[in-house]
Tab-separated table of N, CA, C and O in Angstrom:
chain	number	residue	atom	x	y	z
L	1	UNK	N	170.564	-18.353	-246.987
L	1	UNK	CA	169.167	-18.384	-246.598
L	1	UNK	C	168.509	-16.898	-246.558
L	1	UNK	O	167.422	-16.742	-246.209
L	2	UNK	N	169.119	-16.091	-246.820
L	2	UNK	CA	168.948	-14.560	-246.996
L	2	UNK	C	168.139	-14.465	-248.435
L	2	UNK	O	168.885	-14.323	-249.425
L	3	UNK	N	166.915	-14.781	-248.729
L	3	UNK	CA	166.600	-14.674	-249.870
L	3	UNK	C	165.779	-13.595	-250.578
L	3	UNK	O	165.081	-12.871	-249.654
L	4	UNK	N	166.452	-12.405	-251.444
L	4	UNK	CA	165.526	-11.444	-251.509
L	4	UNK	C	164.529	-11.566	-251.778
L	4	UNK	O	163.137	-10.405	-251.147
L	5	UNK	N	163.723	-12.478	-252.392
L	5	UNK	CA	162.060	-12.423	-252.266
L	5	UNK	C	161.987	-12.662	-251.168
L	5	UNK	O	160.908	-11.870	-250.985
L	6	UNK	N	162.317	-13.089	-250.205
L	6	UNK	CA	161.419	-13.554	-248.713
L	6	UNK	C	161.665	-12.360	-248.131
L	6	UNK	O	160.689	-11.855	-247.629
L	7	UNK	N	162.996	-11.454	-248.277
L	7	UNK	CA	163.151	-10.312	-247.759
L	7	UNK	C	161.709	-8.979	-248.120
L	7	UNK	O	161.908	-8.623	-247.420
L	8	UNK	N	161.725	-8.997	-249.400
L	8	UNK	CA	160.900	-8.131	-249.746
L	8	UNK	C	159.274	-8.754	-249.481
L	8	UNK	O	158.586	-7.436	-249.393
L	9	UNK	N	159.047	-10.057	-249.411
L	9	UNK	CA	157.661	-10.492	-249.164
L	9	UNK	C	157.603	-9.549	-247.558
L	9	UNK	O	156.624	-9.355	-247.209
L	10	UNK	N	158.362	-10.157	-246.883
L	10	UNK	CA	158.364	-9.313	-245.276
L	10	UNK	C	158.204	-8.064	-245.072
L	10	UNK	O	157.570	-7.446	-244.619
L	11	UNK	N	158.857	-7.805	-245.868
L	11	UNK	CA	159.078	-5.677	-245.805
L	11	UNK	C	157.744	-5.175	-246.360
L	11	UNK	O	156.944	-4.352	-245.813
L	12	UNK	N	157.324	-6.020	-247.384
L	12	UNK	CA	156.049	-5.589	-248.073
L	12	UNK	C	154.807	-5.573	-247.128
L	12	UNK	O	154.144	-5.072	-247.190
L	13	UNK	N	154.384	-6.735	-246.371
L	13	UNK	CA	153.596	-7.532	-245.856
L	13	UNK	C	153.920	-6.889	-244.169
L	13	UNK	O	153.112	-7.526	-243.143
L	14	UNK	N	155.064	-6.324	-243.989
L	14	UNK	CA	155.235	-6.175	-242.750
L	14	UNK	C	154.321	-5.267	-241.537
L	14	UNK	O	153.970	-5.910	-240.240
L	15	UNK	N	154.025	-4.513	-242.223
L	15	UNK	CA	152.879	-3.850	-241.279
L	15	UNK	C	151.309	-4.441	-241.081
L	15	UNK	O	150.845	-4.638	-239.985
L	16	UNK	N	151.158	-5.492	-242.237
L	16	UNK	CA	150.012	-6.023	-242.295
L	16	UNK	C	150.064	-7.199	-241.456
L	16	UNK	O	148.986	-7.319	-240.625
L	17	UNK	N	151.126	-8.213	-241.325
L	17	UNK	CA	151.568	-8.829	-240.154
L	17	UNK	C	151.326	-8.317	-238.896
L	17	UNK	O	150.706	-9.303	-237.767
L	18	UNK	N	151.739	-7.347	-238.452
L	18	UNK	CA	152.230	-6.760	-237.072
L	18	UNK	C	150.611	-6.049	-236.449
L	18	UNK	O	150.265	-6.649	-235.642
L	19	UNK	N	149.897	-5.685	-238.117
L	19	UNK	CA	148.538	-4.955	-237.429
L	19	UNK	C	147.792	-6.351	-236.901
L	19	UNK	O	146.955	-6.337	-236.422
L	20	UNK	N	147.927	-7.899	-238.148
L	20	UNK	CA	147.026	-8.675	-237.640
L	20	UNK	C	147.415	-9.390	-236.381
L	20	UNK	O	146.159	-9.707	-235.464
L	21	UNK	N	148.438	-9.357	-236.046
L	21	UNK	CA	148.847	-9.915	-234.426
L	21	UNK	C	148.487	-9.040	-233.597
L	21	UNK	O	147.970	-9.425	-232.678
L	22	UNK	N	148.715	-8.033	-233.570
L	22	UNK	CA	148.108	-6.802	-232.790
L	22	UNK	C	146.400	-7.078	-232.607
L	22	UNK	O	146.034	-6.825	-231.629
L	23	UNK	N	145.779	-6.623	-233.759
L	23	UNK	CA	144.156	-7.160	-233.766
L	23	UNK	C	143.956	-8.420	-233.453
L	23	UNK	O	142.967	-8.638	-232.422
L	24	UNK	N	144.795	-9.536	-233.798
L	24	UNK	CA	144.203	-10.701	-232.942
L	24	UNK	C	144.400	-10.291	-231.101
L	24	UNK	O	143.596	-11.204	-230.477
L	25	UNK	N	145.923	-10.055	-230.840
L	25	UNK	CA	145.724	-10.013	-229.036
L	25	UNK	C	144.816	-9.066	-228.767
L	25	UNK	O	144.230	-9.322	-227.271
L	26	UNK	N	144.304	-7.791	-229.518
L	26	UNK	CA	143.430	-7.083	-229.147
L	26	UNK	C	142.014	-7.959	-229.175
L	26	UNK	O	140.821	-7.880	-227.972
L	27	UNK	N	141.288	-8.590	-230.229
L	27	UNK	CA	140.482	-9.882	-230.287
L	27	UNK	C	140.458	-10.543	-228.787
L	27	UNK	O	139.558	-11.005	-228.356
L	28	UNK	N	141.620	-11.073	-228.361
L	28	UNK	CA	141.358	-12.411	-227.489
L	28	UNK	C	141.205	-11.165	-225.972
L	28	UNK	O	140.723	-11.628	-225.370
L	29	UNK	N	142.032	-10.480	-225.646
L	29	UNK	CA	141.359	-9.377	-224.622
L	29	UNK	C	140.151	-8.633	-224.607
L	29	UNK	O	139.563	-9.057	-223.863
L	30	UNK	N	139.435	-8.621	-225.820
L	30	UNK	CA	137.984	-8.236	-226.146
L	30	UNK	C	137.378	-9.431	-225.956
L	30	UNK	O	135.937	-9.425	-225.056
L	31	UNK	N	137.559	-10.458	-225.888
L	31	UNK	CA	136.693	-11.565	-225.667
L	31	UNK	C	136.758	-12.341	-224.278
L	31	UNK	O	135.744	-12.688	-223.413
L	32	UNK	N	138.026	-11.592	-223.571
L	32	UNK	CA	138.701	-12.430	-222.756
L	32	UNK	C	137.077	-11.440	-221.208
L	32	UNK	O	136.980	-11.421	-220.428
L	33	UNK	N	137.456	-9.924	-222.037
L	33	UNK	CA	136.665	-8.867	-221.362
L	33	UNK	C	134.788	-9.517	-221.103
L	33	UNK	O	134.207	-9.673	-220.484
L	34	UNK	N	134.514	-9.627	-222.590
L	34	UNK	CA	133.192	-10.184	-222.563
L	34	UNK	C	132.728	-11.404	-221.671
L	34	UNK	O	131.675	-11.267	-221.194
L	35	UNK	N	133.346	-12.603	-221.789
L	35	UNK	CA	133.467	-13.420	-220.609
L	35	UNK	C	133.803	-13.126	-219.487
L	35	UNK	O	132.516	-13.793	-218.891
L	36	UNK	N	134.713	-12.150	-219.329
L	36	UNK	CA	134.122	-11.672	-217.738
L	36	UNK	C	132.853	-11.054	-217.324
L	36	UNK	O	132.199	-11.138	-216.283
L	37	UNK	N	132.571	-10.007	-218.274
L	37	UNK	CA	131.472	-9.434	-218.406
L	37	UNK	C	130.040	-10.146	-218.230
L	37	UNK	O	129.249	-10.065	-217.459
L	38	UNK	N	130.095	-11.397	-219.134
L	38	UNK	CA	128.835	-12.294	-219.067
L	38	UNK	C	129.224	-12.934	-217.925
L	38	UNK	O	127.674	-13.214	-216.673
L	39	UNK	N	130.506	-13.378	-216.822
L	39	UNK	CA	130.207	-14.211	-215.778
L	39	UNK	C	129.518	-13.068	-214.960
L	39	UNK	O	128.782	-13.212	-213.602
L	40	UNK	N	129.751	-11.700	-214.682
L	40	UNK	CA	129.631	-10.672	-214.049
L	40	UNK	C	128.226	-10.076	-213.709
L	40	UNK	O	127.359	-10.255	-213.212
L	41	UNK	N	127.546	-10.515	-214.859
L	41	UNK	CA	126.136	-10.386	-215.283
L	41	UNK	C	125.533	-11.593	-214.850
L	41	UNK	O	124.505	-10.990	-213.885
L	42	UNK	N	125.750	-12.694	-215.138
L	42	UNK	CA	125.378	-13.652	-214.358
L	42	UNK	C	125.028	-13.622	-212.687
L	42	UNK	O	124.057	-13.781	-212.528
L	43	UNK	N	126.417	-13.378	-212.588
L	43	UNK	CA	126.776	-13.132	-210.677
L	43	UNK	C	125.723	-12.346	-210.322
L	43	UNK	O	124.640	-12.045	-209.265
L	44	UNK	N	125.384	-11.150	-210.998
L	44	UNK	CA	124.791	-9.901	-210.522
L	44	UNK	C	123.677	-10.176	-210.814
L	44	UNK	O	122.642	-10.017	-210.126
L	45	UNK	N	122.897	-10.783	-212.154
L	45	UNK	CA	121.418	-11.727	-211.707
L	45	UNK	C	121.117	-12.470	-210.825
L	45	UNK	O	119.783	-12.541	-210.276
L	46	UNK	N	122.200	-13.360	-210.490
L	46	UNK	CA	121.888	-14.207	-209.375
L	46	UNK	C	121.592	-13.459	-208.289
L	46	UNK	O	120.850	-13.921	-207.281
L	47	UNK	N	122.710	-12.399	-207.979
L	47	UNK	CA	122.376	-11.668	-206.255
L	47	UNK	C	121.311	-11.205	-206.592
L	47	UNK	O	120.566	-10.913	-205.294
L	48	UNK	N	120.768	-10.546	-207.582
L	48	UNK	CA	119.520	-9.958	-207.441
L	48	UNK	C	118.361	-10.601	-207.369
L	48	UNK	O	117.466	-10.219	-206.255
L	49	UNK	N	118.419	-12.292	-208.164
L	49	UNK	CA	117.490	-12.945	-207.782
L	49	UNK	C	117.432	-13.469	-205.987
L	49	UNK	O	116.330	-13.469	-205.324
L	50	UNK	N	118.529	-13.566	-205.429
L	50	UNK	CA	118.681	-13.670	-204.062
L	50	UNK	C	118.091	-12.962	-203.516
L	50	UNK	O	117.161	-13.053	-202.592
L	51	UNK	N	118.636	-11.207	-203.988
L	51	UNK	CA	117.805	-10.245	-203.150
L	51	UNK	C	116.265	-10.319	-203.154
L	51	UNK	O	115.737	-9.945	-202.094
L	52	UNK	N	116.040	-10.538	-204.260
L	52	UNK	CA	114.372	-10.105	-204.245
L	52	UNK	C	113.693	-11.536	-203.432
L	52	UNK	O	112.752	-11.553	-202.794
L	53	UNK	N	114.366	-12.756	-203.533
L	53	UNK	CA	113.988	-13.796	-202.826
L	53	UNK	C	113.965	-13.709	-201.016
L	53	UNK	O	113.106	-13.604	-200.440
L	54	UNK	N	115.167	-12.906	-201.008
L	54	UNK	CA	115.487	-12.718	-199.239
L	54	UNK	C	114.054	-11.184	-198.870
L	54	UNK	O	113.445	-11.311	-197.909
L	55	UNK	N	113.932	-10.452	-199.778
L	55	UNK	CA	112.902	-9.744	-199.837
L	55	UNK	C	111.337	-10.274	-199.536
L	55	UNK	O	110.646	-9.703	-198.586
L	56	UNK	N	111.292	-10.897	-200.435
L	56	UNK	CA	109.927	-12.042	-200.002
L	56	UNK	C	109.955	-12.406	-198.842
L	56	UNK	O	108.731	-12.435	-198.374
L	57	UNK	N	110.997	-13.099	-198.625
L	57	UNK	CA	111.117	-13.832	-197.352
L	57	UNK	C	110.437	-13.037	-196.196
L	57	UNK	O	109.702	-13.302	-195.126
L	58	UNK	N	111.426	-11.858	-196.417
L	58	UNK	CA	111.269	-10.797	-195.277
L	58	UNK	C	109.715	-10.507	-194.808
L	58	UNK	O	109.156	-10.438	-194.017
L	59	UNK	N	109.442	-10.204	-196.102
L	59	UNK	CA	107.885	-9.578	-196.766
L	59	UNK	C	107.246	-10.886	-195.939
L	59	UNK	O	106.071	-10.574	-195.129
L	60	UNK	N	107.053	-12.667	-196.008
L	60	UNK	CA	106.794	-13.318	-195.352
L	60	UNK	C	106.752	-13.460	-194.099
L	60	UNK	O	105.507	-13.580	-193.441
L	61	UNK	N	107.771	-13.280	-193.606
L	61	UNK	CA	107.958	-13.068	-192.269
L	61	UNK	C	107.513	-12.220	-191.454
L	61	UNK	O	106.645	-12.384	-190.479
L	62	UNK	N	107.259	-11.114	-191.916
L	62	UNK	CA	106.642	-10.005	-191.236
L	62	UNK	C	105.363	-10.493	-191.741
L	62	UNK	O	104.690	-10.117	-190.455
L	63	UNK	N	104.356	-11.003	-192.435
L	63	UNK	CA	102.919	-11.298	-192.324
L	63	UNK	C	102.714	-12.266	-190.904
L	63	UNK	O	102.185	-12.426	-190.679
L	64	UNK	N	103.751	-13.032	-191.078
L	64	UNK	CA	103.541	-14.296	-190.225
L	64	UNK	C	103.680	-13.382	-188.705
L	64	UNK	O	103.231	-14.258	-188.191
L	65	UNK	N	104.236	-12.806	-188.115
L	65	UNK	CA	104.571	-12.171	-187.354
L	65	UNK	C	103.348	-11.263	-187.048
L	65	UNK	O	102.874	-11.374	-185.940
L	66	UNK	N	102.944	-10.425	-188.077
L	66	UNK	CA	101.626	-9.882	-187.602
L	66	UNK	C	100.484	-10.931	-187.262
L	66	UNK	O	99.558	-10.537	-186.775
L	67	UNK	N	100.289	-11.759	-188.284
L	67	UNK	CA	99.564	-12.928	-188.116
L	67	UNK	C	99.430	-13.846	-186.429
L	67	UNK	O	98.320	-13.701	-186.069
L	68	UNK	N	100.691	-13.879	-185.973
L	68	UNK	CA	101.007	-14.400	-184.711
L	68	UNK	C	100.458	-13.466	-183.682
L	68	UNK	O	99.819	-13.683	-182.943
L	69	UNK	N	100.949	-11.929	-183.751
L	69	UNK	CA	100.578	-11.570	-183.093
L	69	UNK	C	98.686	-11.265	-182.853
L	69	UNK	O	98.701	-10.978	-182.000
L	70	UNK	N	98.511	-11.188	-183.792
L	70	UNK	CA	96.758	-10.740	-183.890
L	70	UNK	C	96.127	-12.180	-183.026
L	70	UNK	O	95.183	-11.900	-182.690
L	71	UNK	N	96.919	-13.476	-183.852
L	71	UNK	CA	96.110	-14.556	-182.965
L	71	UNK	C	96.608	-14.591	-181.546
L	71	UNK	O	95.733	-15.156	-180.876
L	72	UNK	N	97.704	-14.314	-180.666
L	72	UNK	CA	97.979	-14.437	-179.573
L	72	UNK	C	96.859	-13.077	-178.989
L	72	UNK	O	96.080	-13.401	-178.008
L	73	UNK	N	96.220	-11.838	-179.450
L	73	UNK	CA	96.009	-10.770	-178.985
L	73	UNK	C	94.297	-11.481	-179.263
L	73	UNK	O	93.371	-11.523	-177.962
L	74	UNK	N	93.910	-12.360	-179.826
L	74	UNK	CA	92.734	-13.334	-180.321
L	74	UNK	C	92.532	-14.107	-179.105
L	74	UNK	O	91.332	-14.109	-178.096
L	75	UNK	N	93.819	-15.074	-178.741
L	75	UNK	CA	93.532	-16.248	-177.746
L	75	UNK	C	93.896	-15.353	-176.262
L	75	UNK	O	92.665	-15.468	-175.547
L	76	UNK	N	94.322	-14.088	-176.140
L	76	UNK	CA	94.247	-13.557	-174.678
L	76	UNK	C	92.888	-13.164	-174.510
L	76	UNK	O	92.776	-13.350	-173.407
L	77	UNK	N	92.369	-12.512	-175.686
L	77	UNK	CA	91.023	-12.054	-175.512
L	77	UNK	C	90.103	-13.254	-174.848
L	77	UNK	O	89.188	-13.081	-173.827
L	78	UNK	N	90.086	-13.866	-175.603
L	78	UNK	CA	88.854	-15.403	-175.103
L	78	UNK	C	89.625	-15.913	-174.097
L	78	UNK	O	88.607	-16.251	-173.684
L	79	UNK	N	91.005	-16.084	-173.742
L	79	UNK	CA	91.202	-16.799	-172.050
L	79	UNK	C	90.462	-15.889	-171.384
L	79	UNK	O	89.783	-16.208	-170.416
L	80	UNK	N	90.823	-14.292	-171.698
L	80	UNK	CA	90.009	-13.455	-170.668
L	80	UNK	C	88.618	-13.659	-170.241
L	80	UNK	O	88.305	-13.510	-169.469
L	81	UNK	N	88.255	-13.701	-171.319
L	81	UNK	CA	86.647	-13.867	-171.376
L	81	UNK	C	86.232	-15.169	-170.732
L	81	UNK	O	85.477	-14.851	-169.886
L	82	UNK	N	86.843	-16.065	-170.887
L	82	UNK	CA	86.441	-17.291	-170.507
L	82	UNK	C	86.872	-17.523	-169.122
L	82	UNK	O	86.305	-17.848	-167.979
L	83	UNK	N	87.823	-16.984	-168.746
L	83	UNK	CA	88.198	-16.570	-167.259
L	83	UNK	C	87.386	-16.101	-166.393
L	83	UNK	O	86.906	-16.278	-165.292
L	84	UNK	N	86.805	-15.010	-166.784
L	84	UNK	CA	85.687	-14.021	-166.378
L	84	UNK	C	84.759	-14.561	-166.210
L	84	UNK	O	83.860	-14.512	-165.127
L	85	UNK	N	84.065	-15.579	-167.347
L	85	UNK	CA	82.839	-16.371	-167.055
L	85	UNK	C	83.202	-17.411	-166.314
L	85	UNK	O	82.545	-17.780	-165.512
L	86	UNK	N	84.236	-17.818	-165.875
L	86	UNK	CA	84.305	-19.066	-164.674
L	86	UNK	C	84.671	-18.251	-163.951
L	86	UNK	O	83.874	-18.818	-162.183
L	87	UNK	N	85.194	-17.158	-163.088
L	87	UNK	CA	85.083	-16.326	-162.176
L	87	UNK	C	83.382	-16.150	-161.797
L	87	UNK	O	83.475	-16.015	-160.469
L	88	UNK	N	82.802	-15.762	-162.618
L	88	UNK	CA	81.515	-15.224	-162.104
L	88	UNK	C	80.841	-16.453	-161.960
L	88	UNK	O	80.037	-16.320	-161.301
L	89	UNK	N	80.819	-17.503	-162.482
L	89	UNK	CA	80.204	-18.927	-162.286
L	89	UNK	C	80.622	-19.379	-160.824
L	89	UNK	O	79.632	-20.111	-160.144
L	90	UNK	N	82.127	-19.081	-160.382
L	90	UNK	CA	82.795	-19.747	-159.248
L	90	UNK	C	81.610	-18.495	-158.389
L	90	UNK	O	80.970	-19.364	-156.982
L	91	UNK	N	81.647	-17.397	-158.106
L	91	UNK	CA	81.139	-16.715	-157.114
L	91	UNK	C	79.276	-16.917	-156.932
L	91	UNK	O	78.947	-16.806	-156.350
L	92	UNK	N	78.728	-17.392	-157.830
L	92	UNK	CA	77.481	-17.904	-158.302
L	92	UNK	C	77.309	-19.080	-157.676
L	92	UNK	O	76.325	-19.273	-156.380
L	93	UNK	N	78.111	-20.233	-157.638
L	93	UNK	CA	77.803	-21.897	-157.571
L	93	UNK	C	78.442	-21.665	-155.966
L	93	UNK	O	78.002	-22.768	-155.136
L	94	UNK	N	79.799	-21.419	-155.789
L	94	UNK	CA	80.082	-21.715	-154.321
L	94	UNK	C	79.367	-21.082	-153.262
L	94	UNK	O	79.442	-21.880	-152.226
L	95	UNK	N	78.818	-19.821	-153.032
L	95	UNK	CA	78.430	-19.499	-151.795
L	95	UNK	C	76.942	-20.311	-151.545
L	95	UNK	O	76.607	-20.574	-150.869
L	96	UNK	N	76.076	-20.596	-152.974
L	96	UNK	CA	75.590	-21.725	-152.826
L	96	UNK	C	75.751	-22.842	-152.338
L	96	UNK	O	75.203	-23.850	-151.621
L	97	UNK	N	76.902	-23.554	-152.691
L	97	UNK	CA	77.171	-25.264	-152.377
L	97	UNK	C	77.697	-25.236	-150.910
L	97	UNK	O	77.407	-25.775	-149.940
L	98	UNK	N	78.401	-24.025	-150.468
L	98	UNK	CA	78.273	-23.724	-149.050
L	98	UNK	C	77.298	-23.927	-148.059
L	98	UNK	O	77.230	-24.222	-147.356
L	99	UNK	N	76.340	-22.926	-148.275
L	99	UNK	CA	74.658	-23.347	-147.717
L	99	UNK	C	74.624	-24.849	-147.461
L	99	UNK	O	73.916	-25.281	-146.485
L	100	UNK	N	74.679	-25.320	-148.687
L	100	UNK	CA	73.986	-26.540	-148.820
L	100	UNK	C	74.451	-27.852	-148.103
L	100	UNK	O	74.278	-28.545	-147.345
L	101	UNK	N	76.057	-27.404	-147.844
L	101	UNK	CA	77.220	-28.555	-146.724
L	101	UNK	C	76.967	-28.041	-145.362
L	101	UNK	O	77.086	-28.710	-144.345
L	102	UNK	N	76.299	-26.679	-145.254
L	102	UNK	CA	76.218	-26.280	-143.513
L	102	UNK	C	74.842	-26.998	-142.862
L	102	UNK	O	74.166	-27.292	-143.550
L	103	UNK	N	75.253	-27.464	-141.760
L	103	UNK	CA	74.327	-28.138	-141.210
L	103	UNK	C	73.040	-27.530	-141.056
L	103	UNK	O	73.183	-26.246	-140.339
L	104	UNK	N	71.737	-27.808	-140.781
L	104	UNK	CA	70.636	-27.279	-141.002
L	104	UNK	C	70.250	-26.884	-139.314
L	104	UNK	O	69.442	-26.227	-139.109
L	105	UNK	N	70.721	-28.192	-138.522
L	105	UNK	CA	70.469	-28.395	-136.891
L	105	UNK	C	71.545	-27.747	-136.441
L	105	UNK	O	72.805	-27.778	-136.650
L	106	UNK	N	71.005	-26.879	-135.589
L	106	UNK	CA	72.085	-26.177	-134.936
L	106	UNK	C	71.662	-26.307	-133.671
L	106	UNK	O	70.752	-26.402	-132.907
L	107	UNK	N	73.151	-27.357	-132.816
L	107	UNK	CA	72.922	-28.106	-131.497
L	107	UNK	C	73.380	-27.265	-130.522
L	107	UNK	O	74.976	-26.478	-131.058
L	108	UNK	N	73.160	-27.039	-129.315
L	108	UNK	CA	74.060	-26.448	-128.662
L	108	UNK	C	75.112	-27.455	-127.885
L	108	UNK	O	74.840	-28.542	-127.126
L	109	UNK	N	76.348	-27.264	-127.878
L	109	UNK	CA	77.327	-28.015	-127.377
L	109	UNK	C	78.175	-28.202	-126.304
L	109	UNK	O	78.970	-28.498	-126.011
L	110	UNK	N	77.496	-26.975	-125.829
L	110	UNK	CA	78.208	-26.097	-124.607
L	110	UNK	C	77.956	-27.187	-122.981
L	110	UNK	O	79.074	-27.200	-122.678
L	111	UNK	N	76.975	-27.981	-123.439
L	111	UNK	CA	76.881	-28.679	-122.344
L	111	UNK	C	77.025	-30.550	-122.731
L	111	UNK	O	76.600	-31.187	-121.771
L	112	UNK	N	77.998	-30.549	-123.812
L	112	UNK	CA	78.372	-31.895	-124.113
L	112	UNK	C	79.332	-32.343	-122.804
L	112	UNK	O	79.877	-31.699	-122.464
L	113	UNK	N	78.897	-33.769	-122.828
L	113	UNK	CA	80.071	-34.486	-122.361
L	113	UNK	C	81.269	-35.132	-122.877
L	113	UNK	O	81.117	-35.224	-123.984
L	114	UNK	N	82.108	-35.356	-121.860
L	114	UNK	CA	83.322	-35.727	-122.040
L	114	UNK	C	83.239	-36.830	-122.766
L	114	UNK	O	83.104	-38.083	-121.516
L	115	UNK	N	83.503	-37.525	-123.834
L	115	UNK	CA	83.596	-38.576	-124.564
L	115	UNK	C	84.918	-39.099	-124.032
L	115	UNK	O	84.994	-40.525	-124.298
L	116	UNK	N	85.549	-38.788	-123.778
L	116	UNK	CA	87.001	-39.198	-123.716
L	116	UNK	C	87.448	-40.113	-122.159
L	116	UNK	O	86.852	-39.835	-120.879
L	117	UNK	N	87.536	-41.273	-122.807
L	117	UNK	CA	87.468	-42.545	-121.454
L	117	UNK	C	89.183	-42.208	-120.589
L	117	UNK	O	89.918	-42.246	-121.264
L	118	UNK	N	89.397	-42.244	-119.362
L	118	UNK	CA	90.241	-42.347	-118.789
L	118	UNK	C	90.957	-43.617	-117.821
L	118	UNK	O	90.355	-44.488	-118.290
L	119	UNK	N	91.994	-43.957	-118.961
L	119	UNK	CA	92.554	-45.059	-118.817
L	119	UNK	C	93.539	-45.409	-117.235
L	119	UNK	O	94.197	-44.764	-116.995
């Protein structure tokens, strides 16, 4: 089985075979690193996209808070204005209504007879 021709072939191309095996091994490592780098890049871009969406949502939330605060302030001011108007109307109408319901005839009830009957 030890053929001198086979032995000579391996001796002659031994360095080439070892170099080829090493190159294939390194190429596999290189491809693996590239695939992992691509995955990392994909996840990184996804995280950047999520981060940007969170920033946009935070900005929208901030604008919504400001808008709500402004609306509440305007509503409070309008309520206060309406309340002040109602109060001023009450002060104008209630005294005049009280005078309307008062009896215009003043009777002296000091000499009134007792209407209570004794049983």
